[in-house]
PDB file of C-alpha atoms in Angstrom:
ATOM      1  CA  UNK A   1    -110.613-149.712  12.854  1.00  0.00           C
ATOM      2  CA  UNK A   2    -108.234-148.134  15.455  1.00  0.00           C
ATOM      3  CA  UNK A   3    -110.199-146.022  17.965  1.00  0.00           C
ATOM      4  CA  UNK A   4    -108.617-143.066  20.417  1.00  0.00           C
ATOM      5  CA  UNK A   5    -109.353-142.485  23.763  1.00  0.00           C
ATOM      6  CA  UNK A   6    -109.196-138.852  25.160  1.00  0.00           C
ATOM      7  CA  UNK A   7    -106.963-138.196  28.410  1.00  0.00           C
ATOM      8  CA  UNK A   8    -110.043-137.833  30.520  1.00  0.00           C
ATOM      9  CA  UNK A   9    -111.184-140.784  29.193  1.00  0.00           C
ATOM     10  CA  UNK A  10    -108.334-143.152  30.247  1.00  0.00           C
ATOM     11  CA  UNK A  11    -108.469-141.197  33.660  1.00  0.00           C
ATOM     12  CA  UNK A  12    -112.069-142.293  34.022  1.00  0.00           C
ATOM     13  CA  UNK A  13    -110.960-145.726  32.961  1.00  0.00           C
ATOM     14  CA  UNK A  14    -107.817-146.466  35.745  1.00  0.00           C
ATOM     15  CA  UNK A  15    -110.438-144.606  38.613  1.00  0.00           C
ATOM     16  CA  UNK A  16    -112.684-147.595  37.219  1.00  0.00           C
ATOM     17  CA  UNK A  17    -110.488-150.376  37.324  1.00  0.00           C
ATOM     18  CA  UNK A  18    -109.055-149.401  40.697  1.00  0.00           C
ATOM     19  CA  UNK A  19    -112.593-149.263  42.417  1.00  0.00           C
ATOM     20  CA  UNK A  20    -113.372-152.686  40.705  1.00  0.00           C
ATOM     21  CA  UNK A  21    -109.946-154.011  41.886  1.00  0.00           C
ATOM     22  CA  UNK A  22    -110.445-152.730  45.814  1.00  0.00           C
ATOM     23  CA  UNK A  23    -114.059-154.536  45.835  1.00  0.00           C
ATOM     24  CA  UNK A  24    -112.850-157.292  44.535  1.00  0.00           C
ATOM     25  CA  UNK A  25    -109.965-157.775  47.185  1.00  0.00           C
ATOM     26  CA  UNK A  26    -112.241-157.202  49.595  1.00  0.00           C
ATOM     27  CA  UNK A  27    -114.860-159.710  48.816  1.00  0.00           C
ATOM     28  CA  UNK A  28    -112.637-162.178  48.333  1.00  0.00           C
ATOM     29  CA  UNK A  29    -111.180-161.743  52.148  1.00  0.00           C
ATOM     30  CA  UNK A  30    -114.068-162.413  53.655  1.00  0.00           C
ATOM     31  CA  UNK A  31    -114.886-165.657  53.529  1.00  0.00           C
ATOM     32  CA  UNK A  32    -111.291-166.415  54.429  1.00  0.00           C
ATOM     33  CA  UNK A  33    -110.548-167.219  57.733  1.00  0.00           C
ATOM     34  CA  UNK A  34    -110.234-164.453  60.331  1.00  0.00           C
ATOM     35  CA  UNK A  35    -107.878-166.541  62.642  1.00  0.00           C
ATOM     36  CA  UNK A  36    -106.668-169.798  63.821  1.00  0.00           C
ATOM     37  CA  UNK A  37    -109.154-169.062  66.944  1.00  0.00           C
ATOM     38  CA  UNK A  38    -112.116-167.245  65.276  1.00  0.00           C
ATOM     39  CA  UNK A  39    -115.907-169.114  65.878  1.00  0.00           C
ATOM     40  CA  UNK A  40    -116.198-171.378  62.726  1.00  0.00           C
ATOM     41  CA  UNK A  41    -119.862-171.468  61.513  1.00  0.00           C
ATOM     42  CA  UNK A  42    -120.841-174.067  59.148  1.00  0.00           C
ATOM     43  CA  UNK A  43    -123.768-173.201  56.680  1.00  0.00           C
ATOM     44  CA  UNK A  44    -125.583-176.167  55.632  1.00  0.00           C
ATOM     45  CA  UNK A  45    -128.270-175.122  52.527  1.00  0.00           C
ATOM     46  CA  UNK A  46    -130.877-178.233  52.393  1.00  0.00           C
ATOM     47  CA  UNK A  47    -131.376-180.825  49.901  1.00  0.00           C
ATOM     48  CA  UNK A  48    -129.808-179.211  46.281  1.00  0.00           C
ATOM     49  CA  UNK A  49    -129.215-180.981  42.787  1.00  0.00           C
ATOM     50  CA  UNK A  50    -131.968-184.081  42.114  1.00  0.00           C
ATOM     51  CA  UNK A  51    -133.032-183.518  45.418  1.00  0.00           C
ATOM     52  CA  UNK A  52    -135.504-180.402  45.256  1.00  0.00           C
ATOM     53  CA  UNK A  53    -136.581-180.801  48.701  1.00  0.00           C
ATOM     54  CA  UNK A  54    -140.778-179.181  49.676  1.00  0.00           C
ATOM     55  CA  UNK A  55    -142.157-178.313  46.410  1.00  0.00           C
ATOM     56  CA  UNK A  56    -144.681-175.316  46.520  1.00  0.00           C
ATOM     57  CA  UNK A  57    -147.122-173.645  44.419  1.00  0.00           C
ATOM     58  CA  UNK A  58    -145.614-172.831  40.538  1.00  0.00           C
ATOM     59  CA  UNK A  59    -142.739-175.020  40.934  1.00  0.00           C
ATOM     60  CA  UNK A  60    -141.166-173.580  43.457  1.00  0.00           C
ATOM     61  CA  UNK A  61    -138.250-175.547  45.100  1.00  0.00           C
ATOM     62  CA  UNK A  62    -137.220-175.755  48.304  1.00  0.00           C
ATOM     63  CA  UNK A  63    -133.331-176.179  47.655  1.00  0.00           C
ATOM     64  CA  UNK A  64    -133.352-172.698  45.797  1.00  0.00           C
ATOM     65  CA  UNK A  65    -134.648-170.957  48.505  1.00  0.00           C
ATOM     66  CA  UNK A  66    -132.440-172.418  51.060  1.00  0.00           C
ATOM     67  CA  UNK A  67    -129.224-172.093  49.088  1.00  0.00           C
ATOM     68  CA  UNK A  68    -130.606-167.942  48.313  1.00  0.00           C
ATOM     69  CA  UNK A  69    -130.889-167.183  52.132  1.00  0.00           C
ATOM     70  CA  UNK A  70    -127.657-169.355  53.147  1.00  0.00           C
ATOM     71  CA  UNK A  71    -125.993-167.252  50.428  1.00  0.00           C
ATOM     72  CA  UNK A  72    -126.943-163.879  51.631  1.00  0.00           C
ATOM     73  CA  UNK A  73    -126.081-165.615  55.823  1.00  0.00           C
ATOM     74  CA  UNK A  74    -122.805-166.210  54.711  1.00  0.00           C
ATOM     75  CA  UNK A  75    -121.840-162.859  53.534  1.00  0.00           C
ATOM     76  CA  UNK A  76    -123.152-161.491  56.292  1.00  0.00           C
ATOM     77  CA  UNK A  77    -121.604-162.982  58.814  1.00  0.00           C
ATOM     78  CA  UNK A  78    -117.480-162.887  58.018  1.00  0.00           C
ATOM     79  CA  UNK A  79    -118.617-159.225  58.493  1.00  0.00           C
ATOM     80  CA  UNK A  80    -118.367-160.380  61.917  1.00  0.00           C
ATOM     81  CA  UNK A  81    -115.116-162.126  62.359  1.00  0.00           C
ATOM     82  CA  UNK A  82    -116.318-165.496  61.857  1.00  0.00           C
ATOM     83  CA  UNK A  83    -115.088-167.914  59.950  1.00  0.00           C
ATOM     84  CA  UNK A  84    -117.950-169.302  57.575  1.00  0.00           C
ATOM     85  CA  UNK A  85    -118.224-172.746  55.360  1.00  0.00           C
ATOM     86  CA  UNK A  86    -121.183-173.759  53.347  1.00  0.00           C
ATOM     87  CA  UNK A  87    -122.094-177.237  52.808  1.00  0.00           C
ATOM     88  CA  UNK A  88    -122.744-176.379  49.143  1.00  0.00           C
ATOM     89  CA  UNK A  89    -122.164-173.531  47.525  1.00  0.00           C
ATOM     90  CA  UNK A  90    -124.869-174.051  44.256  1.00  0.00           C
ATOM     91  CA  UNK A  91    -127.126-176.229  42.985  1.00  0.00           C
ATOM     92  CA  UNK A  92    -124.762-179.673  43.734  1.00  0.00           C
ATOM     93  CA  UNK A  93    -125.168-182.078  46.510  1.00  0.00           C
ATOM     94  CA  UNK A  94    -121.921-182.054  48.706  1.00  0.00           C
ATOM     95  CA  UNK A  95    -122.302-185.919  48.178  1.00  0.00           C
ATOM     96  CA  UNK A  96    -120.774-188.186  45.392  1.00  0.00           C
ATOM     97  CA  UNK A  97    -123.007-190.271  42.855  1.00  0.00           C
ATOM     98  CA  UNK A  98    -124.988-192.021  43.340  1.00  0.00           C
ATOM     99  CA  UNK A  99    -127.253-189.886  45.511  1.00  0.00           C
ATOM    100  CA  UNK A 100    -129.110-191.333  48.612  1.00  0.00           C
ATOM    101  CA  UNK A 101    -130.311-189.370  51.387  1.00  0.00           C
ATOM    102  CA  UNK A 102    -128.251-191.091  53.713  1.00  0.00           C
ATOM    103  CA  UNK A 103    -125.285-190.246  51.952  1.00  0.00           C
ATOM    104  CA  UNK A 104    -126.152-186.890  51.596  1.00  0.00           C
ATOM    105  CA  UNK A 105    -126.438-186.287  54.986  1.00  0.00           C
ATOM    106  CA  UNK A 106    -123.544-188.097  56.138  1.00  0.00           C
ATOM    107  CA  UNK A 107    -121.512-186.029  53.933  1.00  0.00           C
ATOM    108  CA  UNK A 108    -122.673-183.117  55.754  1.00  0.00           C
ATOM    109  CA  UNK A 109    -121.350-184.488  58.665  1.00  0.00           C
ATOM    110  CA  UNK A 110    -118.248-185.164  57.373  1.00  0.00           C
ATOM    111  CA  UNK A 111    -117.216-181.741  56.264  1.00  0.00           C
ATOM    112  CA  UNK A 112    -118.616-179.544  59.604  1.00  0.00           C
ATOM    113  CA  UNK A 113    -116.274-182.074  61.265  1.00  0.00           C
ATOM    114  CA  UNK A 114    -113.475-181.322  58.876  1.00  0.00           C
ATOM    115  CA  UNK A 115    -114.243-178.124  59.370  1.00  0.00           C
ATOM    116  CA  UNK A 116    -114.403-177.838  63.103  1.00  0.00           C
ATOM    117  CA  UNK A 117    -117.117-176.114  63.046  1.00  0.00           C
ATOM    118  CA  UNK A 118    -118.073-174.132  66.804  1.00  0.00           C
ATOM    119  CA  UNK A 119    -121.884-174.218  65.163  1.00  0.00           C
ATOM    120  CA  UNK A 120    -123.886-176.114  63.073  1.00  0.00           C
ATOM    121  CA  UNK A 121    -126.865-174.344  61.056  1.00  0.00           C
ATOM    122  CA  UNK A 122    -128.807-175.691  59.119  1.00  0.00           C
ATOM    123  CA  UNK A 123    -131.390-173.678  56.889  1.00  0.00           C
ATOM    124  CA  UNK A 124    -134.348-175.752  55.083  1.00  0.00           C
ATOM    125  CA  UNK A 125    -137.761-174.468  54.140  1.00  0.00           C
ATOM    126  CA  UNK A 126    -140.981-176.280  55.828  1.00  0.00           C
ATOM    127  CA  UNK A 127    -144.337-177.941  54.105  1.00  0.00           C
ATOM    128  CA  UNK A 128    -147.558-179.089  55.828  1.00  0.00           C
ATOM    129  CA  UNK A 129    -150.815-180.679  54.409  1.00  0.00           C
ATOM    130  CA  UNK A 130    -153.400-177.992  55.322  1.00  0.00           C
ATOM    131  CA  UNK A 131    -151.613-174.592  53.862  1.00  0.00           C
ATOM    132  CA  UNK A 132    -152.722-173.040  57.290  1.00  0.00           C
ATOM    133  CA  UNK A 133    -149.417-173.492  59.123  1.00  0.00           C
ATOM    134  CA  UNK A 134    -146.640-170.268  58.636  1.00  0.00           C
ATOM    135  CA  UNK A 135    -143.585-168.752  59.909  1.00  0.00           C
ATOM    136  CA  UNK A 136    -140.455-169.533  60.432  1.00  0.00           C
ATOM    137  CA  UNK A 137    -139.435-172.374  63.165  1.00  0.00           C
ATOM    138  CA  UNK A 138    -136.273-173.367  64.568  1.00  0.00           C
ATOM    139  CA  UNK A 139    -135.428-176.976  65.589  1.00  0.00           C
ATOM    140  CA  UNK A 140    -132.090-177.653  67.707  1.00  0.00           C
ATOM    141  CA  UNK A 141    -130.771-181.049  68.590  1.00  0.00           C
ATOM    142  CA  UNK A 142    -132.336-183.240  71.380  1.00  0.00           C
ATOM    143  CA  UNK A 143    -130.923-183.565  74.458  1.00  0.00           C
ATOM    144  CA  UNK A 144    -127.974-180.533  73.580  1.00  0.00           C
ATOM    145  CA  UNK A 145    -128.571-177.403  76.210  1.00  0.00           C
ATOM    146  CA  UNK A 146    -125.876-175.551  74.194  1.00  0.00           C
ATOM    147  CA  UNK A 147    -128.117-176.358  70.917  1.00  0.00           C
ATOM    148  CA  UNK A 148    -131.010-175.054  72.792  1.00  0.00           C
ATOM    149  CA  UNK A 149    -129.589-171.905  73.785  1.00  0.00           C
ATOM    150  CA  UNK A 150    -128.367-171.221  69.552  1.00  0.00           C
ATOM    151  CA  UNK A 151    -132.104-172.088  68.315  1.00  0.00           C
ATOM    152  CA  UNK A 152    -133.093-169.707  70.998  1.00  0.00           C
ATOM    153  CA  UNK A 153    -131.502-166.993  70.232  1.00  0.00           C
ATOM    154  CA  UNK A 154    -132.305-167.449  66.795  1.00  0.00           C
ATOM    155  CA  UNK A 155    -135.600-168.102  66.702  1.00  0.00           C
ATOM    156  CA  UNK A 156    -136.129-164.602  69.280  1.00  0.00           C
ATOM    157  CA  UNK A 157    -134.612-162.646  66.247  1.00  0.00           C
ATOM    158  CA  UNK A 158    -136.567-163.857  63.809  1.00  0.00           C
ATOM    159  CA  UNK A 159    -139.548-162.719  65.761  1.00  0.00           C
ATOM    160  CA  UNK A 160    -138.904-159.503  64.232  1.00  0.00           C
ATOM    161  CA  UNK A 161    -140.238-160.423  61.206  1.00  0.00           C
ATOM    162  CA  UNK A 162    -143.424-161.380  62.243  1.00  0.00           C
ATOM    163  CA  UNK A 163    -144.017-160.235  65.852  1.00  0.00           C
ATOM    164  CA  UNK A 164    -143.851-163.437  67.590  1.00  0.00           C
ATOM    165  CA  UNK A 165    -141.795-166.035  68.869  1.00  0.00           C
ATOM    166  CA  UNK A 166    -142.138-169.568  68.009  1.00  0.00           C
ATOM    167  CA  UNK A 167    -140.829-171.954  70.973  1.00  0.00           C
ATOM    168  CA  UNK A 168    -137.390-173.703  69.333  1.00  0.00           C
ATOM    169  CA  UNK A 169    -138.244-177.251  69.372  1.00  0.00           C
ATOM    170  CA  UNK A 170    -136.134-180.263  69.648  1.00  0.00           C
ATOM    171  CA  UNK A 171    -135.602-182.678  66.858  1.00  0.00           C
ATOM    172  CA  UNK A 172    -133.480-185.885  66.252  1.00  0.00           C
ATOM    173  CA  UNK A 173    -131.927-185.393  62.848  1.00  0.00           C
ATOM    174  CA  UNK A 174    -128.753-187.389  61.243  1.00  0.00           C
ATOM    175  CA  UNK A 175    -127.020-183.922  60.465  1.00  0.00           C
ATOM    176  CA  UNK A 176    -127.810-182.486  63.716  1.00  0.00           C
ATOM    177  CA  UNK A 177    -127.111-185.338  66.137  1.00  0.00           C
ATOM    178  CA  UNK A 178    -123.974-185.835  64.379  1.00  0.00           C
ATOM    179  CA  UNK A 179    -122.594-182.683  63.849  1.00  0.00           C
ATOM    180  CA  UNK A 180    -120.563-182.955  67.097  1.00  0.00           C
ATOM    181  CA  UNK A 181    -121.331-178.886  68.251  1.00  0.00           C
ATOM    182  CA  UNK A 182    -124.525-176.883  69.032  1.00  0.00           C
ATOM    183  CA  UNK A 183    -126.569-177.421  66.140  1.00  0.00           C
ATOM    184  CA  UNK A 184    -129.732-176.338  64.554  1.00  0.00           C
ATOM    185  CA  UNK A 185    -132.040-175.955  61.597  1.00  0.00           C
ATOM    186  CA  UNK A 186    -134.042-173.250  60.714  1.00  0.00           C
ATOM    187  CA  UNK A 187    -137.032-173.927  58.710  1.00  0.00           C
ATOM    188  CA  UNK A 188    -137.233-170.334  56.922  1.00  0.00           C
ATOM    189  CA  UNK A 189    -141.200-170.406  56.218  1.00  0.00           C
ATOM    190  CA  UNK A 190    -143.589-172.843  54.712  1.00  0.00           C
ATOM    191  CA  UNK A 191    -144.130-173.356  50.847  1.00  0.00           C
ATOM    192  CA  UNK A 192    -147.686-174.703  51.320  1.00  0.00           C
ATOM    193  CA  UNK A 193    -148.545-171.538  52.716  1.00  0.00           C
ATOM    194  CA  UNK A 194    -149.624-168.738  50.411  1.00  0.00           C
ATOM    195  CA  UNK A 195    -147.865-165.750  51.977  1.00  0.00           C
ATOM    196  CA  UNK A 196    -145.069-167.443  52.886  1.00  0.00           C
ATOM    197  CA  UNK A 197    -143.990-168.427  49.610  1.00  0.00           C
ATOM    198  CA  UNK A 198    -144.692-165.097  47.812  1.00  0.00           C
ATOM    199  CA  UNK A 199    -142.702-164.064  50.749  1.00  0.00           C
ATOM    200  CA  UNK A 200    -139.778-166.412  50.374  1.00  0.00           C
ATOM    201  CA  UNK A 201    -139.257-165.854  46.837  1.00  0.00           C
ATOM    202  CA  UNK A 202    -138.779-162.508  47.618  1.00  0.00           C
ATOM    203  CA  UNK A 203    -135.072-161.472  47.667  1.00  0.00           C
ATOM    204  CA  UNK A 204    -135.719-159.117  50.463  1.00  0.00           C
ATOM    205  CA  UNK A 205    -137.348-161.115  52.425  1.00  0.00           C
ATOM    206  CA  UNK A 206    -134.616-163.609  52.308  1.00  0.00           C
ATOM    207  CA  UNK A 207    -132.099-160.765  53.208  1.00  0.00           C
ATOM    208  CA  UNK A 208    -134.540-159.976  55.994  1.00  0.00           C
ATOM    209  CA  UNK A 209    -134.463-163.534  57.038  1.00  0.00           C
ATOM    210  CA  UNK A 210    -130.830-164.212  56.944  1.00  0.00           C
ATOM    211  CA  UNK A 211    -130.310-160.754  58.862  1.00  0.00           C
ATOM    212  CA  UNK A 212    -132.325-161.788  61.390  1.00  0.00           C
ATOM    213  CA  UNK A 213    -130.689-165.799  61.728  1.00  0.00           C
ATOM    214  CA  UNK A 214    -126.954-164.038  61.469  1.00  0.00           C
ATOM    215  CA  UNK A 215    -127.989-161.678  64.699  1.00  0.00           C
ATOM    216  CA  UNK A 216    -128.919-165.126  66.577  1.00  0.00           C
ATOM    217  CA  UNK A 217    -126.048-166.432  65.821  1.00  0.00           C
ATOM    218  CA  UNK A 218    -123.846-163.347  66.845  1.00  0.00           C
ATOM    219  CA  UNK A 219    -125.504-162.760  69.850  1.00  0.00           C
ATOM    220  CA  UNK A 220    -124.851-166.410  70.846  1.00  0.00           C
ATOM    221  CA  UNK A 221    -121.138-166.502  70.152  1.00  0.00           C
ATOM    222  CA  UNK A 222    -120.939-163.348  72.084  1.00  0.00           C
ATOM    223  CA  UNK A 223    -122.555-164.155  75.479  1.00  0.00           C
ATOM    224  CA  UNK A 224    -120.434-167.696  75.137  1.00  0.00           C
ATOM    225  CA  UNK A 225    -123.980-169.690  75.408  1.00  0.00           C
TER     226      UNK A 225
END
């Protein structure tokens, strides 16, 4: 059957396919590297594949939620003039079979140093045996000032979210001990706590929460600490 298409019609069309064809440049410059000199800021999304990471109430896995925020963090910050690199991109480890946390990790490593990354962040989502504990905490790497200053800075934005800063506290983690640059890892919220989760599953929320980890970030690369 051979349909016709009125003049209007195919003008309506083209207008179309010329909006869709200007979004689609655009989105597809900006994870691209600004410049040769631009911050690099490596996204890593925890756990991911066979490795579900805290599981909460209903199923709920960790490695969704932290791939969902990372997601939104990395669009939002090329915004920026940064250039940004997740660890993984879906729901694959960045590792080759056979999977072992060790390998995992290391594989991390491998690619923020391939990368030469300026910043490490990490983004996970926290559990605790009572269900009493919430909020979002940042850990930075032991013994780093400069990693101190980044979870800083973070964690005083995310304060926005719930009115109150949580002291950044120092960890010794594979991924950030071996990252090589100021490193973190921000533990979004806790599964085992009610709100949180209905929170976290929330696709606002997560925007909120990636807004709020993306002004850390920029405020740190600005004032150079």
């Amino acid at each position: 059957m051979k349909f016709t298409l009125s003049l209007r019609t195919w003008m309506v069309l083209a207008f179309v396919g010329i909006i869709i064809s200007l979004l689609s440049a655009r989105l597809s410059t900006k994870l691209l590297p600004v410049s040769d000199t631009s911050p690099v800021v490596v996204i890593d999304p925890g756990h991911g594949g066979q490795d579900p990471g805290a599981v909460g109430a209903n199923g709920v896995y960790e490695k969704n939620i932290n791939l969902s925020v990372s997601l939104i963090l990395a669009t939002l910050l090329p915004q920026k003039q940064l250039t940004v690199y997740l660890t993984r991109s879906n729901d694959q480890l960045p590792s080759s079979p056979p999977f072992t946390t060790l390998r995992d990790l290391q594989q991390r490593v491998l690619l923020s140093r391939r990368w030469h990354a300026t910043i490490f962040v990490s983004i996970h989502t926290n559990s605790e045996p009572t269900g009493t504990v919430q909020g979002p905490i940042v850990y930075y790497r032991s013994g780093s000032p400069l990693s101190l200053a980044l979870a800083t800075n973070v964690s005083q934005a995310l304060s926005t979210l719930n009115g109150r800063v949580i002291p950044p506290r120092p960890i010794h983690q594979l991924v950030l001990e071996q990252a090589g640059v100021p490193a973190i890892n921000v533990e979004v919220g806790f599964l085992t706590h009610p709100l949180d989760q209905s929170r976290l599953v929330n696709s606002s929320y997560q925007t909120q929460i990636a807004q709020a980890v993306s002004l850390g970030i920029l405020h740190y690369l600005r004032r150079g600490q």
